[in-house]
Amino acid sequence: MNRMDRLYALVEELRAAGQRGRTAGQLAAHFEVSVRTIERDLSAIGQAGVPLATKQGRGGGFTLDRSMSLPPLNFTPREAAAVAVALSRNEHVLFKKDARSALQKIVAAMPDWALAEARSTAAKVRLLVQPVPDPDAEVAETIWRAVRDNRVLRIHYIDVGGVETEREVEPQHVVVGPNGSYLTAWCHLREDDRVFRMDRITAAERTPRLPRPRPVIPEPLVDGHETRLPASAFRPEDSLPNTDIGLSRTTGTVGATRRSGG
């Protein structure tokens, strides 16, 4: 996590904590940095105009002004259990920590009786998941930032035959599937769209090169699978009854639109 992301996350963590606040030590442990780093970050947040307050005495710490705090979100026990099930469905290395933090914020806003019922509901659910190899966390983060920022990557990739190549690629999507996670990208070496298993990418670095203009990036299509779009969850107003909103409406195979990373 870079500093700007951490500053934003600090504000959200203090917002979620409400009037209980957080000590510098708690924040340092949560963000896996030193107490001195947290104190510098809190100073920067205060200088930026965020109304921080300190609680003195035993158990004291940092809080946000009440005007910056959200009221309880009023999740029902079933809603909270549904979120817990969804977040537990896939613990991808890119989102594992953020998913845990999101659930903690929901838990912190729930009254005790509702939390107890949510835990009881979740205890009756079992998920069958297939263990898959995780990509290297640092490599995965570099890939994610390149996808997000639309930047060209230089990667070292080991194909299914064990042959390692170095190539420049223009990242398009991170694809999280039941058998692992993948990067879809335009490959300069093959001059075509390719799919790369992320756990086979041994190194990745951004380059100053800009990607080629492409008006439309094709959606990844895999035979026998539906492509679900998480972004649709942020637009519930677009949902209609009895539709498959969020799913691709066409079928095809990887071979038809994307080739593997060879």
Backbone as a ProteinNet text record, in pm:
[ID]
protein_1_A
[PRIMARY]
MNRMDRLYALVEELRAAGQRGRTAGQLAAHFEVSVRTIERDLSAIGQAGVPLATKQGRGGGFTLDRSMSLPPLNFTPREAAAVAVALSRNEHVLFKKDARSALQKIVAAMPDWALAEARSTAAKVRLLVQPVPDPDAEVAETIWRAVRDNRVLRIHYIDVGGVETEREVEPQHVVVGPNGSYLTAWCHLREDDRVFRMDRITAAERTPRLPRPRPVIPEPLVDGHETRLPASAFRPEDSLPNTDIGLSRTTGTVGATRRSGG
[TERTIARY]
84.5	0	88.2	68.5	147.7	89.8	160.7	123.2	-14	-44.2	-173	-287.4	-273.8	-377.3	-390.8	-275.3	-279.4	-345.3	-319.7	-382.9	-535.2	-580.5	-725.2	-778.9	-707.8	-752.9	-751.1	-657	-653.3	-780.4	-821.9	-944.3	-1063.8	-1071.1	-1183.1	-1178.9	-1059.4	-1046.1	-1092.9	-1055	-1099.5	-1249.1	-1300.7	-1444.8	-1521	-1470.8	-1536.6	-1527	-1417.5	-1398.7	-1492.3	-1541.6	-1632.7	-1566	-1643.3	-1590.7	-1498.5	-1490.5	-1394.3	-1252.6	-1233.9	-1102	-1005.6	-883.9	-775.4	-646.5	-564.7	-434.2	-337.2	-226.6	-125.2	-70.8	-58.6	-10.5	-105.8	-235.7	-335	-332.7	-322.5	-319	-191.6	-79.9	46.2	38.8	-19.7	-33.4	-127.7	-236.3	-334.8	-274.8	-196.1	-140.8	1.3	50.9	181.4	293.6	292.3	398.6	437.9	537.8	582.6	489.4	495.5	416.1	458.7	586.8	636.9	575.5	564.1	503.1	357.3	284.6	143.8	131.4	221	213.6	237.1	330.9	352.2	228.9	167.9	48	-67.7	-84.6	-192.3	-168.7	-42.9	-10	-46.2	-16.5	-48.7	-199.5	-273.7	-419.7	-475.8	-422.7	-468.7	-438.8	-318.3	-281.1	-367.2	-420.8	-506.9	-649	-677.5	-808.6	-903.6	-860.7	-947.1	-950.4	-1069.2	-1078.3	-1049.3	-922.5	-882.2	-894	-922.9	-924.7	-850.9	-801.5	-732.6	-806.4	-810.3	-869.4	-755.6	-756.1	-649.7	-678.9	-574	-590.3	-583.1	-610.8	-602.5	-700.5	-650.6	-734.4	-760.6	-694.7	-715.9	-651.5	-687.2	-632	-683.3	-687.2	-728.2	-870.2	-948.7	-1085.6	-1109.9	-1215.8	-1263.4	-1373.7	-1385.3	-1496.7	-1627.9	-1727.8	-1856.5	-1918.7	-1894.9	-1953.7	-1895.7	-1777.7	-1714.4	-1750.5	-1830	-1862	-1996.9	-2003.9	-2130.6	-2217.3	-2349.5	-2435.8	-2425.5	-2472.7	-2470.4	-2536.6	-2481.3	-2531.5	-2656.6	-2687.8	-2811.4	-2821.6	-2714.4	-2722.1	-2811.4	-2898.4	-2971.4	-2876	-2906.9	-2820.6	-2802.2	-2908.7	-2897	-2807.5	-2820.3	-2734.5	-2588.3	-2560.3	-2422	-2368.2	-2451.2	-2408	-2382.3	-2467.6	-2448.4	-2315.9	-2281.4	-2153.8	-2037.2	-2048.6	-1942.8	-1923.8	-2035	-2026.3	-1960.6	-2002	-1945.9	-1796.3	-1754.5	-1613.8	-1530.2	-1591.3	-1518.9	-1508.9	-1589.6	-1594.3	-1461.3	-1394.8	-1267	-1174.9	-1067.9	-972.5	-850.9	-871.5	-762	-660.3	-533.7	-426.7	-441.4	-498.1	-513.1	-615	-719	-830.3	-851.4	-766.5	-787.3	-789.6	-689.8	-681.7	-796.1	-830.3	-938.8	-1073.3	-1092.5	-1217.4	-1231.8	-1122.8	-1125.7	-1156.5	-1095.4	-1118.9	-1264.1	-1319.1	-1458	-1553.3	-1528.7	-1616.5	-1604	-1483.2	-1464.7	-1545.1	-1553.1	-1629.7	-1779.4	-1826.5	-1966.9	-1995.5	-1905.7	-1922	-1923.4	-1835.2	-1824.9	-1952.7	-2028.3	-2149.1	-2274.6	-2264.2	-2382.8	-2404.7	-2530.3	-2558.2	-2529.2	-2507.1	-2463.2	-2561.6	-2692.2	-2790.5	-2788.4	-2773.4	-2770.9	-2643.9	-2531.5	-2405.3	-2411.2	-2472.1	-2484.9	-2568.8	-2678.9	-2763.8	-2691.5	-2615.4	-2539.3	-2435.9	-2367.7	-2268.7	-2334.9	-2453.2	-2525.3	-2567.4	-2611.7	-2651.1	-2530.8	-2419.5	-2300	-2244.8	-2265.8	-2214.2	-2284.1	-2401.2	-2475.4	-2439	-2346.4	-2310.2	-2170.8	-2153.9	-2023.8	-1996.5	-1875.3	-1834.4	-1735	-1760.2	-1665	-1577.8	-1450.9	-1359.1	-1241.8	-1188.5	-1074	-946.6	-854.7	-730.2	-655.9	-614	-540.1	-414.4	-311.1	-187.6	-206.3	-161.2	-167.1	-45.8	-63.1	53.2	133.6	258	339.1	268.1	259.3	181.8	237.6	369	428.8	407.4	423.1	399.1	252.1	161.8	18.6	-17.1	42.4	13.6	64.6	182.5	236.2	144.5	97.1	4.9	-124	-177.7	-303.9	-292.1	-183.7	-166.8	-153.2	-90	-77.1	-212.6	-294.5	-430	-511.9	-504.5	-583	-541.8	-409.6	-357	-336.7	-368.1	-352.1	-207.2	-114.8	26.7	83.1	187.5	251.9	342.9	341.5	424.7	530.4	645.9	745.2	741.4	709.8	694.4	788.3	819	885.1	779.3	756	643.9	692.3	648.8	680.2	556	562.3	443.5	422	316.3	279.6	389	476.4	587.2	711.8	704.7	819.3	919.4	886.1	976	949.6	1056.5	1041.6	1073.6	986.4	1008.3	993.1	1057.2	1038.7	962.9	860.5	778.2	712.5	674.7	597.3	450.7	363.9	221	142.8	25.5	-65.9	-182.4	-179.9	-281.7	-422.5	-518.7	-658.5	-747.6	-747.2	-830.9	-754.3	-790.5	-756.5	-877.6	-857.7	-966.6	-947.3	-1045.2	-1039.7	-1133.3	-1077.2	-1156.4	-1141.2	-1214.6	-1209.7	-1077.6	-998	-871.2	-749.3	-771	-660.2	-696	-599.7	-622.5	-534.7	-582	-518	-510.1	-417	-406.5	-436.6	-532.1	-552.9	-482.9	-416	-334.7	-304.1	-272.5	-217.3	-67.6	-18.7	122.3	198	300.8	380.2	461.9	502.8	582.8	500.2	376.6	289.8	199.7	193.2	107	-37.4	-87.7	-222.6	-264.9	-396.4	-445.4	-400.2	-358.9	-314.2	-368.2	-371.6	-411.5	-291.4	-252.5	-136.6	-179.2	-140.3	-161.9	-76.8	-139.9	-65.6	38.7	14.7	114.8	235.9	228.2	342.6	420.6	373.7	448.2	545.9	673.8	774.5	826.6	808.6	852.5	769.7	745.8	668.2	714.8	732.8	768.1	703.1	665.6	606.2	712.6	673.7	763.2	708.1	792	741.7	659.3	658	586.9	436.6	369	223.7	154.9	38.8	-32.6	-87.8	-112.3	-171.5	-317.2	-367.6	-510.1	-597.3	-689.9	-782.9	-922.3	-1012.3	-1144.9	-1225.3	-1206.2	-1284	-1190.2	-1197	-1121	-1215.8	-1186	-1279	-1291.6	-1412.1	-1433.8	-1376	-1316.5	-1267.1	-1383.1	-1378.1	-1481.8	-1418.1	-1473.4	-1419.6	-1531.8	-1508.3	-1609	-1653.9	-1785.1	-1840.3	-1849.2	-1809.4	-1813.4	-1894.7	-1958.4	-2021.7	-1925	-1920.9	-1835	-1917.1	-1886.1	-1957.8	-1877.9	-1949.3	-1885.2	-1911.1	-1811.8	-1833	-1876.7	-1837.5	-1875.2	-2026.7	-2101.1	-2247.1	-2307	-2234.7	-2285.3	-2292.9	-2216.1	-2217.9	-2326.2	-2404.5	-2513.1	-2642.2	-2689.9	-2812.5	-2933.1	-2928	-3042.1	-3059.2	-2953.2	-2963.2	-3021.5	-3036	-3084.7	-3233.4	-3273.5	-3413.9	-3454.1	-3579.2	-3622.6	-3606.8	-3577.2	-3572.2	-3471.5	-3358.8	-3252.5	-3125.5	-3029.7	-2899.6	-2800.8	-2844.7	-2761.8	-2626.3	-2522.5	-2388.1	-2322.9	-2393.6	-2335.1	-2318.2	-2213.9	-2196.8	-2308	-2357.8	-2470.6	-2425.9	-2297.6	-2246.9	-2160.9	-2147	-2063.7	-1952.1	-1851.8	-1739.3	-1629.5	-1516.3	-1402.9	-1285.6	-1192.6	-1072.6	-1002.8	-1003.3	-934.4	-989.6	-1119	-1180.8	-1141.8	-1113.9	-1084.7	-949.7	-908.5	-782.3	-705.4	-577.9	-497.8	-420.2	-378.9	-302.1	-170	-98.9	18.6	140.3	126	241.3	282.8
-119.4	0	124.6	214.4	336.1	435.9	550.5	642.3	704.4	743.5	807	712.1	584.6	486.3	469.5	470.4	451.7	570.6	693.3	810.5	802.8	763.3	748.5	638.3	525.8	413.4	449.4	533.8	578.1	653.5	744.8	820.4	726.1	629.3	534.8	447.2	409.4	328.4	406.5	533.5	616.7	644	658.9	678.8	556.3	437	313.3	294.4	341.5	324	411.8	521	609.8	674.8	691	759.2	671.9	543.9	457.2	492.1	535.3	577	461.4	495.2	398.4	461.4	382.8	431.6	423.1	496.6	490.1	348.4	279.5	141.9	49.3	65.2	-17.1	9.7	136.7	172.4	119.8	128.2	77.7	-72.5	-146	-291	-323.3	-246.8	-272.7	-252	-144.9	-112.7	-165.3	-236.3	-302.8	-203.4	-92	7.6	45	131.5	172.6	277.8	291.6	393.7	532.3	550.9	680.3	714.9	614.5	637.7	678	611	644.7	786.6	824.9	960.2	1065.3	1038.7	1131.7	1137.8	1021.2	1018	1094.6	1077.7	1147.8	1298.8	1339.4	1480.2	1534.8	1456.8	1499	1509	1414.9	1416.8	1541.6	1572.5	1691.3	1819	1826	1945.2	1959.8	1847.8	1852.4	1896.7	1916.8	1967.8	1866	1740.8	1639.6	1665.1	1681.2	1718.2	1600.8	1585.8	1480.3	1530.4	1439	1470.9	1359.7	1390.2	1289.2	1270.2	1146.3	1112.8	1085.9	1152.1	1138.7	1022.7	978.4	877.7	736	641.5	499.9	465.9	398.4	359.2	471.9	587	700.1	677.3	760.8	746.7	858.1	830.7	929.9	900.4	1005.7	991.8	1099.3	1079.6	1183.1	1262.5	1388.2	1469.1	1400.3	1412.4	1344.8	1378.5	1500.3	1540.5	1462.7	1399.2	1320.3	1172.8	1134.3	994.2	959.4	842.4	795.5	734.1	742.9	671.8	521.5	438.4	293.8	256.8	157.5	120.7	34.4	-18.2	-93.1	-214.4	-292	-418.8	-513.5	-586.8	-693.7	-811.3	-902.9	-1019.6	-1100.2	-1116.4	-1190.9	-1117.5	-983.1	-905.2	-919.5	-909.9	-923	-1062.7	-1165.7	-1302.9	-1320	-1258	-1267.6	-1205	-1090.8	-1027	-1115.9	-1175.6	-1263.7	-1383.5	-1440.9	-1554.3	-1511.2	-1395	-1346.8	-1320.2	-1258.4	-1226.9	-1351.9	-1454.9	-1579.1	-1667.4	-1635.7	-1720	-1721.8	-1608	-1600.1	-1506.8	-1561.4	-1481.5	-1454.6	-1379	-1347.9	-1260	-1283.2	-1210.5	-1060	-1013.3	-870.2	-806.6	-881.6	-822.3	-881.3	-975.1	-1044.3	-947.5	-859.9	-767.5	-667.6	-616.5	-519.6	-582.9	-709.2	-777.8	-794.7	-831	-846.9	-713.1	-606.4	-473.7	-429.8	-457.9	-421	-492.8	-621.3	-697.5	-648.6	-609.6	-555.9	-428.4	-344.3	-220.3	-249.8	-352	-390.4	-441.2	-526.4	-583.4	-472.8	-373.4	-266.4	-183.1	-176.4	-93.2	-168.1	-299.6	-378.9	-388.5	-384.3	-409.8	-555.7	-581.9	-715.9	-825.2	-798	-902.3	-937.9	-834.4	-859.9	-933.3	-896.2	-964.1	-1110.4	-1137.3	-1276	-1357.5	-1298.3	-1370.2	-1390.2	-1289.9	-1302.9	-1414.5	-1421	-1526.9	-1663.8	-1671.8	-1798.8	-1842.2	-1745.1	-1776.1	-1824.4	-1751.1	-1787.8	-1922.8	-1959.7	-2087.6	-2206.9	-2183.7	-2292.2	-2308.4	-2227.5	-2229	-2289.4	-2370.8	-2425.9	-2396.2	-2354.4	-2325.9	-2431.6	-2488.4	-2580.7	-2502.3	-2490	-2414.7	-2503.9	-2480.7	-2557.2	-2476.8	-2528.9	-2454.6	-2431	-2306.9	-2272	-2195.5	-2201.2	-2130	-1978.9	-1911	-1764.6	-1708	-1598.3	-1530.5	-1464	-1429.9	-1353.6	-1221.5	-1185.4	-1067.4	-939.7	-925.5	-803.6	-795.4	-909.4	-912.4	-881.6	-941.4	-918.9	-772.3	-706.6	-564.5	-479	-512	-438.3	-454.2	-576.6	-602.4	-523.1	-525.8	-456.9	-307.6	-246	-102.2	-69.9	-158.3	-135.9	-148	-244.1	-258.1	-133.7	-92.5	24.1	152.6	170	295.1	290.9	174.4	160.6	185.3	108.9	123.5	-7.8	2.2	-115	-182.1	-315.2	-393.9	-472.5	-490.7	-587.6	-704.3	-822.8	-939.8	-1052.4	-1136.8	-1264.4	-1371.6	-1453.3	-1547.6	-1688.4	-1785	-1926.2	-1992.7	-2042.1	-2100	-2242.8	-2306.1	-2439.9	-2541.8	-2515.6	-2605.7	-2579.4	-2479.5	-2448.5	-2353.3	-2297.1	-2203.7	-2062.5	-1992.8	-1856.7	-1756	-1655.9	-1549.6	-1415	-1313.8	-1176.3	-1102.3	-1029.9	-962.6	-838.7	-746.7	-630.2	-654	-619.8	-643.7	-520.3	-505	-396.6	-457.5	-447.8	-513.6	-462	-554.4	-519.7	-553.9	-680.1	-721.7	-817.6	-817.2	-926.8	-1018.7	-1144.5	-1242.6	-1340.8	-1346.7	-1436.7	-1553.4	-1673.3	-1790.5	-1902.1	-2011.5	-2123.1	-2197.5	-2182.7	-2254.8	-2163.8	-2039.2	-1947	-1809.7	-1721.4	-1585.6	-1560.1	-1473.6	-1452.9	-1303.6	-1269.6	-1136.2	-1146.8	-1068.8	-1060	-933.4	-944.8	-831.6	-847.4	-734.6	-736.7	-760	-865.3	-902.9	-846.5	-766.1	-709.6	-817.2	-920.6	-1027.4	-1106.6	-1141.9	-1223.3	-1138.3	-1008.2	-916.8	-967.2	-1000.6	-1055.4	-1047.5	-1064.6	-1076.3	-1209	-1208.5	-1329.3	-1333.3	-1454.1	-1476.4	-1534.6	-1473.7	-1516.8	-1560.3	-1681.6	-1725.1	-1639.3	-1575.2	-1480.4	-1548.1	-1673.3	-1739.8	-1784.8	-1774.5	-1806.2	-1680.7	-1564.7	-1441	-1423.4	-1439	-1438.8	-1299.6	-1204.9	-1067	-974.8	-853.8	-755.2	-616.4	-531.5	-392.4	-301.7	-181.3	-85.6	-25.6	7.6	72.2	211.9	301.1	434.4	435.1	322.7	314.8	326.3	397	411.7	304.7	255.1	154.5	214.4	127.4	171.5	209.9	308	342.3	224.4	183.5	76.3	119	144.1	193.1	93	-36.2	-139	-249.8	-286.1	-399	-517.2	-629.4	-743.7	-803.7	-846.3	-913.9	-1055.2	-1103	-1240.9	-1339.6	-1433.8	-1536.4	-1673.3	-1756.7	-1890	-1991.1	-2091.8	-2193.5	-2259.1	-2266.8	-2331.6	-2241.4	-2115.5	-2023.3	-1898.6	-1841.5	-1712	-1605.6	-1493	-1383.4	-1287.1	-1276.8	-1186	-1057.5	-946	-815.8	-753.3	-752.8	-694.9	-549.5	-474.8	-333.2	-315	-416.4	-403.6	-392.3	-441.5	-431.7	-287.7	-198.7	-58.4	20.2	-47.3	19.2	-61.6	-74.4	-153.7	-95.4	34.8	95.5	40.2	-24	-80.8	-222	-280.4	-417.7	-423.2	-523.3	-545.3	-684.9	-704.3	-838.2	-939.3	-1063.4	-1175.3	-1153.1	-1090.8	-1076.1	-1134.8	-1153.2	-1204.3	-1088.3	-975.5	-855.5	-889	-838.5	-864.5	-981.8	-1052.2	-1166.4	-1133.4	-1188.5	-1166.5	-1236.7	-1175	-1230.8	-1303.9	-1323.8	-1400.8	-1513.3	-1615.3	-1728.3	-1745.5	-1815.5	-1837.7	-1910.7	-1918.7	-1985.8	-1890.6	-1923.6	-1843.3	-1843.4	-1956.4	-1966.9	-1876	-1842.9	-1760.6	-1614.4	-1569.2	-1428.3	-1404.2	-1496.7	-1481.3	-1612.3	-1604.6	-1725	-1725.8	-1845.2	-1855.3	-1784.6	-1772.7	-1686.9	-1738.9	-1830.8	-1883.2	-1796.4
0	0	0	-97.3	-97.7	2.1	17.9	125	101.5	-23.2	-49.3	-17.6	-57.1	-25.7	125.6	194.3	339.9	409.3	362.6	423.4	411.3	292.2	273.4	364.7	370.2	453.1	601.2	642.3	781.9	819.3	732.4	758.7	769.3	677.3	680	804.8	849.2	970.4	1092.4	1101	1212.8	1204.7	1083.8	1067.3	1117.8	1083	1125.9	1276.9	1336.5	1480.8	1562.1	1500.7	1570.9	1690.8	1798.7	1917.2	2000.7	1968.2	2038.8	2000.5	1875.2	1829.8	1814.6	1776.7	1762.5	1813.1	1879.8	1921.7	1804.7	1815.8	1711.3	1697.9	1811.7	1807.6	1734.6	1759.2	1689.8	1539.8	1503	1361.1	1294.8	1365.4	1309.9	1286.2	1381	1364.1	1249.2	1237.5	1132.1	993.7	977.4	845.7	825.6	927.1	918.2	888	960.6	951.8	1094.5	1108.2	1241.1	1300.4	1434	1502	1454	1429.9	1382.3	1245	1158.1	1027.4	1042.1	1132.1	1156.1	1210.1	1300.9	1357	1248.7	1155.3	1043.9	954.2	930.5	846.1	911.1	1041.3	1111	1107.6	1118.6	1109.1	970.6	865.9	729.2	709.8	766.9	755.8	823.3	942.3	1013.2	937.3	877.2	800.1	674.5	625.7	507.2	540.7	670.2	708.4	766.8	781.8	843.5	994	1054.5	1196.5	1290.6	1326.3	1419.2	1562.4	1653.3	1795.6	1869.2	1987.5	2067.4	2198.7	2243.2	2372.2	2469.7	2580.8	2678.3	2773.7	2842	2946	2893.8	2984.6	2952.8	2840.4	2739	2626.8	2530.3	2550.3	2461.3	2325.9	2232	2098	2008.9	1880.3	1781.9	1735.5	1718.3	1668	1562.6	1486.6	1394.9	1461.4	1425.1	1470.8	1434.5	1520.5	1499.2	1363.8	1315.9	1188.3	1072	1092.5	986.9	996.5	1098.5	1120.8	1059.9	1002.5	945.6	1054.4	1041.8	1134.8	1109.4	1202.6	1179.4	1047.2	979	847.4	852.4	971.7	990.6	898.3	887.1	816.9	895.4	824.4	890.1	909.2	1001.6	1019.6	891.1	811.8	686	586.7	581.6	491.5	530.4	659.8	705.6	677.2	698.3	669.3	519.8	436.3	291.6	249.8	309.2	278	321.7	440.2	489.1	397.2	348.9	256.2	125.3	74.1	-52.2	-39.8	70.3	88.2	112.3	169.5	195.2	72	-28.9	-148.5	-221.5	-223.8	-292.8	-216.6	-160.4	-85.7	-173	-279.6	-370	-298.9	-328.1	-259.6	-276.4	-387.3	-410.1	-317.4	-279.2	-206.6	-67.6	-25.6	100.9	218.7	226.6	340.1	337.2	217.6	206.4	240	199.9	231.8	382.8	448.5	594.5	662.9	613.2	670.4	650.8	532	504.6	600.1	622.9	712.1	855.7	896.8	1031.3	1051.9	947.1	958.2	972	899.6	912	1052.6	1102.7	1236.5	1342.2	1326.2	1425.7	1432.7	1323.7	1319.4	1363.8	1389.2	1421.1	1571.3	1616.1	1757.7	1791.2	1919	1960.8	1919.9	1934.3	1903.6	1755.2	1669.7	1525.6	1485.5	1547.1	1517.5	1558.2	1672.3	1717.6	1620.1	1569.9	1474.1	1341.4	1298.4	1173.7	1185	1298.8	1319.6	1322.1	1383.4	1387.9	1248.1	1165.8	1027.5	947	957	880.8	924.2	1050.7	1101.1	1037	975	911	763.5	713.7	571.9	555.4	451.7	416.1	269.6	238	101.6	55.9	-60.3	-120.3	-217.4	-186.2	-271	-308.5	-424.2	-471.5	-446.1	-364.8	-340.4	-471.8	-492.7	-614	-574.2	-656.5	-622.6	-629.8	-526.4	-524.4	-597.3	-670.4	-726.9	-616.7	-646	-552.3	-522.7	-394.1	-354.9	-416.3	-418.8	-473.5	-624.4	-692.1	-836.4	-865.3	-788	-808.5	-790.2	-691.3	-667.8	-783.1	-835.4	-950.5	-1071.5	-1093.3	-1204.3	-1186.3	-1064.4	-1038.9	-1065.6	-1022.4	-1042.7	-1191.7	-1266.3	-1410.7	-1479.6	-1436.6	-1490.7	-1458.2	-1332.2	-1287.1	-1357.9	-1377	-1431.6	-1582.4	-1644.4	-1789.8	-1831.7	-1771.7	-1801.1	-1855.2	-1935.1	-1995.4	-1892.7	-1894.3	-1803.5	-1879.8	-1816.1	-1863.3	-1764.7	-1815.4	-1726.7	-1767.6	-1671.1	-1695.1	-1673.8	-1775.4	-1771.6	-1804.7	-1724.4	-1747.5	-1804.2	-1927.4	-1989.9	-1942	-1993.9	-1948.2	-1975.2	-2072.9	-2101.9	-2021.4	-1930.5	-1846.5	-1909	-2025.3	-2094.6	-2043.7	-2001.6	-1951.4	-2061.3	-2075.7	-2172.8	-2103.1	-2159.9	-2114.3	-2222.9	-2184.7	-2284.5	-2225.2	-2313.7	-2272.4	-2307.5	-2212	-2231.1	-2188.8	-2248.4	-2212.1	-2133.2	-1999.4	-1915.8	-1944	-1935.9	-1960.9	-1841.6	-1798.5	-1686.4	-1595.9	-1467.5	-1377.1	-1372.7	-1405.5	-1410.6	-1295.4	-1206.1	-1091.1	-1118.9	-1130.6	-1166.3	-1065.1	-1084.5	-989.2	-989.3	-1095.6	-1104.3	-1090.3	-1050.2	-1034.7	-1087.7	-1085.2	-1135	-1256.6	-1344.3	-1473.4	-1504.6	-1590.2	-1647	-1795.3	-1844	-1987.9	-2036.2	-2149.7	-2196.4	-2344.4	-2407.9	-2543.2	-2530.4	-2597.1	-2587.8	-2707.6	-2683.6	-2792.4	-2862.9	-2788.1	-2848.1	-2948.9	-2912.9	-2999.9	-3088.3	-3058.1	-3132.3	-3135.2	-3018.1	-3006.9	-2859.9	-2835.4	-2698.4	-2640.4	-2514.6	-2447.6	-2304.4	-2249.1	-2110.3	-2036.6	-1924.7	-1847.6	-1708.4	-1669.7	-1532.2	-1440.6	-1343.2	-1260.5	-1172.9	-1132.1	-1049.2	-1131.4	-1265.3	-1350.5	-1391.7	-1347.6	-1371.7	-1256.2	-1284	-1177	-1146.6	-1237.1	-1214.1	-1301.4	-1251.7	-1327.5	-1288.2	-1388	-1361.7	-1465.3	-1422.9	-1514.3	-1603.7	-1724.7	-1818.6	-1849.7	-1900.7	-1937.4	-2065.8	-2135.3	-2262.7	-2241.8	-2330.8	-2323.2	-2407.3	-2363.7	-2443.9	-2571.5	-2667.8	-2794.2	-2771.8	-2844.6	-2832.1	-2877.6	-2792.2	-2827.8	-2783.9	-2877.2	-2840	-2758.5	-2785.1	-2716.1	-2671.4	-2543	-2490.8	-2480.3	-2546.1	-2543.2	-2404	-2370	-2242.6	-2249.3	-2138.9	-2137.9	-2140.5	-2231.3	-2243.6	-2230.5	-2145.5	-2119.7	-2135.4	-2215.3	-2241.1	-2110.5	-2089.7	-1971.4	-1849.2	-1863.5	-1750.7	-1786.7	-1685.6	-1700.4	-1649.3	-1716.7	-1673.4	-1589.8	-1464	-1375.4	-1358.5	-1357.1	-1351.3	-1214	-1123.8	-991	-994.7	-1099.3	-1106.5	-1107.3	-1154	-1159	-1019.1	-916.5	-779.2	-732	-795.7	-756.2	-829	-914.1	-986	-969.3	-844.9	-823.8	-895.6	-928.2	-997.8	-1138.5	-1191.2	-1325.2	-1324.7	-1206.8	-1197.6	-1227.6	-1301.6	-1333.5	-1289.3	-1250.1	-1209.4	-1322.5	-1283.2	-1377.2	-1490.8	-1461	-1559.7	-1503.6	-1593.3	-1548.5	-1541.3	-1482.3	-1478	-1417.1	-1479	-1431.1	-1499.2	-1585.5	-1655.1	-1802	-1861.4	-2004.8	-2079.9	-2184.7	-2258.8	-2384.2	-2398.1	-2510.8	-2458.6	-2538.6	-2499.4	-2599	-2558.3	-2648.9	-2574.9	-2633.2	-2572.7	-2569	-2480.2	-2474.2	-2608.5	-2673.1	-2800.6	-2908.6	-2896.5	-2999.2	-2987.4	-2865	-2845.1	-2779.3	-2697.1	-2624.9	-2633.5	-2651.2	-2643.5	-2512.4	-2471.9	-2347.8	-2364.9	-2252.5	-2252.2	-2324.1	-2412.4	-2484.4	-2600.2
[MASK]
++++++++++++++++++++++++++++++++++++++++++++++++++++++++++++++++++++++++++++++++++++++++++++++++++++++++++++++++++++++++++++++++++++++++++++++++++++++++++++++++++++++++++++++++++++++++++++++++++++++++++++++++++++++++++++++++++++++++++++++++++++++++++++++++++++++

